[in-house]
Coordinates of C-alpha atoms in Angstrom, one line a residue:
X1 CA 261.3 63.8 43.5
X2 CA 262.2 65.0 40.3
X3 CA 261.2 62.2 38.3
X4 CA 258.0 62.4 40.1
X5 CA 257.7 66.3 39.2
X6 CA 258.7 65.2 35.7
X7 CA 256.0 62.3 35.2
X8 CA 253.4 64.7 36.7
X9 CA 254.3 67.2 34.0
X10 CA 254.6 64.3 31.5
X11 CA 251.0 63.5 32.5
X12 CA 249.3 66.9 32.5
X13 CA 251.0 67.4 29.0
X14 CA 249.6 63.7 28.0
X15 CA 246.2 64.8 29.6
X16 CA 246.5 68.4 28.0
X17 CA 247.2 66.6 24.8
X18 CA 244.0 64.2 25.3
X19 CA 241.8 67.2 26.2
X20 CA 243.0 69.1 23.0
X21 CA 242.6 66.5 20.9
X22 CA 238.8 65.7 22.3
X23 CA 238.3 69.6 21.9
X24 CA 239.2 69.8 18.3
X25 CA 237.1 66.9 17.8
X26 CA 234.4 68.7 19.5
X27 CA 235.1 71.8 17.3
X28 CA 235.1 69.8 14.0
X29 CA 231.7 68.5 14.8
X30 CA 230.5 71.5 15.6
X31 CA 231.1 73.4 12.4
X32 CA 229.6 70.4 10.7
X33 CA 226.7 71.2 12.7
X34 CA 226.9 74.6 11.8
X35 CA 226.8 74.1 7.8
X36 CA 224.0 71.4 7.8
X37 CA 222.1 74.2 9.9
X38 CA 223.1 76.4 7.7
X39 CA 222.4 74.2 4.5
X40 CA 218.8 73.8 5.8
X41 CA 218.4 77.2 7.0
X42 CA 219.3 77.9 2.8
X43 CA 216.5 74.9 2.1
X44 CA 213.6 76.1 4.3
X45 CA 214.0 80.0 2.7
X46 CA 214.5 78.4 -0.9
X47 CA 211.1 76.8 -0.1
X48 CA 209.1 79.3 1.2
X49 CA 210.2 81.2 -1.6
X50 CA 208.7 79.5 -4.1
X51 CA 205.5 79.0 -1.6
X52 CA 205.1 82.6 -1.6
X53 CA 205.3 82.7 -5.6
X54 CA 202.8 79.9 -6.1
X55 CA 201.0 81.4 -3.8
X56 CA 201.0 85.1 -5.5
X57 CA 200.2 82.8 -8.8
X58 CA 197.2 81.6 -7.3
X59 CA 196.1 84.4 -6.0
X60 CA 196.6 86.1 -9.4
X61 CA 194.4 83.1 -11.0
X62 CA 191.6 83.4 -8.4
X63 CA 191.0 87.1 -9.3
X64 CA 190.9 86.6 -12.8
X65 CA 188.6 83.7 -12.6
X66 CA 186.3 86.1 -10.3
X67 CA 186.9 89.1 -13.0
X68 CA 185.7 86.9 -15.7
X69 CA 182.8 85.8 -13.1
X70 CA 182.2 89.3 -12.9
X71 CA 181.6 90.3 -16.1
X72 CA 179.5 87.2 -16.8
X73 CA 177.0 87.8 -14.2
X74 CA 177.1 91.4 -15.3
X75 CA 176.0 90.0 -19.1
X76 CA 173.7 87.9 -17.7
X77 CA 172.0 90.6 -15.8
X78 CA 172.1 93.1 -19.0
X79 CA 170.2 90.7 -21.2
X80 CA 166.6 91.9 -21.8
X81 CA 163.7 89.6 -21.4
X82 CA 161.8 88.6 -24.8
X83 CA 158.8 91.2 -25.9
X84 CA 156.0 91.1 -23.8
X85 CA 153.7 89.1 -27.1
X86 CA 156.5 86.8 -27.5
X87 CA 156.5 85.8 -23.6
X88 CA 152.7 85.8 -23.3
X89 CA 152.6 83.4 -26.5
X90 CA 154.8 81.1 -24.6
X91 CA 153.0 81.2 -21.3
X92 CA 150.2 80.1 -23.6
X93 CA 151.8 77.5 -25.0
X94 CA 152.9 76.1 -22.2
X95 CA 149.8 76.6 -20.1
X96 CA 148.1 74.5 -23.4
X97 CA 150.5 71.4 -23.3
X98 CA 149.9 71.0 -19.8
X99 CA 146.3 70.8 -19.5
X100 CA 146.3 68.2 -22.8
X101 CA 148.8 66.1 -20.7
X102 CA 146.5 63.9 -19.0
X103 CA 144.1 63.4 -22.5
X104 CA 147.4 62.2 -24.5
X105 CA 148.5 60.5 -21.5
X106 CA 145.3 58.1 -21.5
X107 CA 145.8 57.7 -25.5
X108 CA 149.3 56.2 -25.1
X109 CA 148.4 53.9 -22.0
X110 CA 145.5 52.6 -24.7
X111 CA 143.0 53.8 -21.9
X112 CA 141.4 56.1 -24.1
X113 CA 140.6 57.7 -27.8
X114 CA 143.0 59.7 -29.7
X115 CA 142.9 63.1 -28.3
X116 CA 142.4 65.0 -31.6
X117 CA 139.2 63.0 -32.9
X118 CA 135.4 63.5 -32.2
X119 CA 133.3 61.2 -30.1
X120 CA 132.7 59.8 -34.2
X121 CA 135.3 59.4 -35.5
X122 CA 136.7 57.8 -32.3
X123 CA 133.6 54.8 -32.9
X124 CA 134.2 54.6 -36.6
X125 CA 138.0 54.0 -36.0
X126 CA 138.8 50.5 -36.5
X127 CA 141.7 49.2 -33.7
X128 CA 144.6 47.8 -34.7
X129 CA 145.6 43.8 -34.0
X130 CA 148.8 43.8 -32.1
X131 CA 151.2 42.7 -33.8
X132 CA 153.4 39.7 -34.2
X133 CA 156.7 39.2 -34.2
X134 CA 156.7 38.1 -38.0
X135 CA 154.5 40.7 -39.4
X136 CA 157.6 42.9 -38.1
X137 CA 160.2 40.9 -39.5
X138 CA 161.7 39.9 -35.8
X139 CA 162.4 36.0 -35.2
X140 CA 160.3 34.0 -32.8
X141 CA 160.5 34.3 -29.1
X142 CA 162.6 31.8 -27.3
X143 CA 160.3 28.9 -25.4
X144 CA 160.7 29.2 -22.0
X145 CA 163.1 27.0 -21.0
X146 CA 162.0 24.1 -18.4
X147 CA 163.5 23.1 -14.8
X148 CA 165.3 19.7 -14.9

């Protein structure tokens, strides 16, 4: 009986001793677990860090950018329009070249006289012969080339 009380002490201490040694395992992996949490823990703050000061940068450019907006449109709105003779001189300007439109427009399509002359001097003009390729100097077209 007493070697059977010894082998069941010899067995608990055996089983003690497995227990322990699976519990410090346990423990060892758990305070690895502990610094990679707290490793990334230090990552993720370290990063939203420098978020919130890139983000304060930005910010920072945005207003300036709107400030300098600011005062442009503020410029733009303090610049006086040109005297009153200088716009209506303009306007009739303007007003002038758009009504001779269609007259020079006929002139350069060759469907009609020069917009400056008389009825006169429009019949005394003498046209011009189109020109050739060597009274300008340029070589000779090409001959079309034939199908084979």
């Amino acid at each position: 009986m007493r070697t059977i009380c010894c082998l069941r002490k010899s067995l608990l201490l055996l089983a003690m001793s497995a227990c322990f040694d699976q519990e410090h395992e346990l423990f060892k992996t758990h305070e690895e677990i502990l610094k990679q949490m707290e490793s990334r823990r230090e990552h993720l703050k370290s990063q939203t860090e420098k978020m919130l000061e890139e983000s304060e940068a930005a910010r920072q450019r945005n207003n300036a950018l709107l400030q300098d907006m600011q005062q442009i449109e503020d410029r733009l709105r303090g610049r006086h329009l040109p005297r009153p003779d200088l716009l209506a001189l303009e306007t009739r300007y303007w007003t002038y070249v758009e009504e001779s439109i269609p007259a020079w427009e006929n002139f350069f399509l060759g469907k009609g006289p020069h917009p400056t002359d008389s009825p006169e001097e429009a019949a005394t003009r003498t046209k011009q012969k189109p020109s050739t390729a060597k009274d300008r100097g340029l070589p000779p077209r090409p001959k079309p080339r034939t199908a084979r």
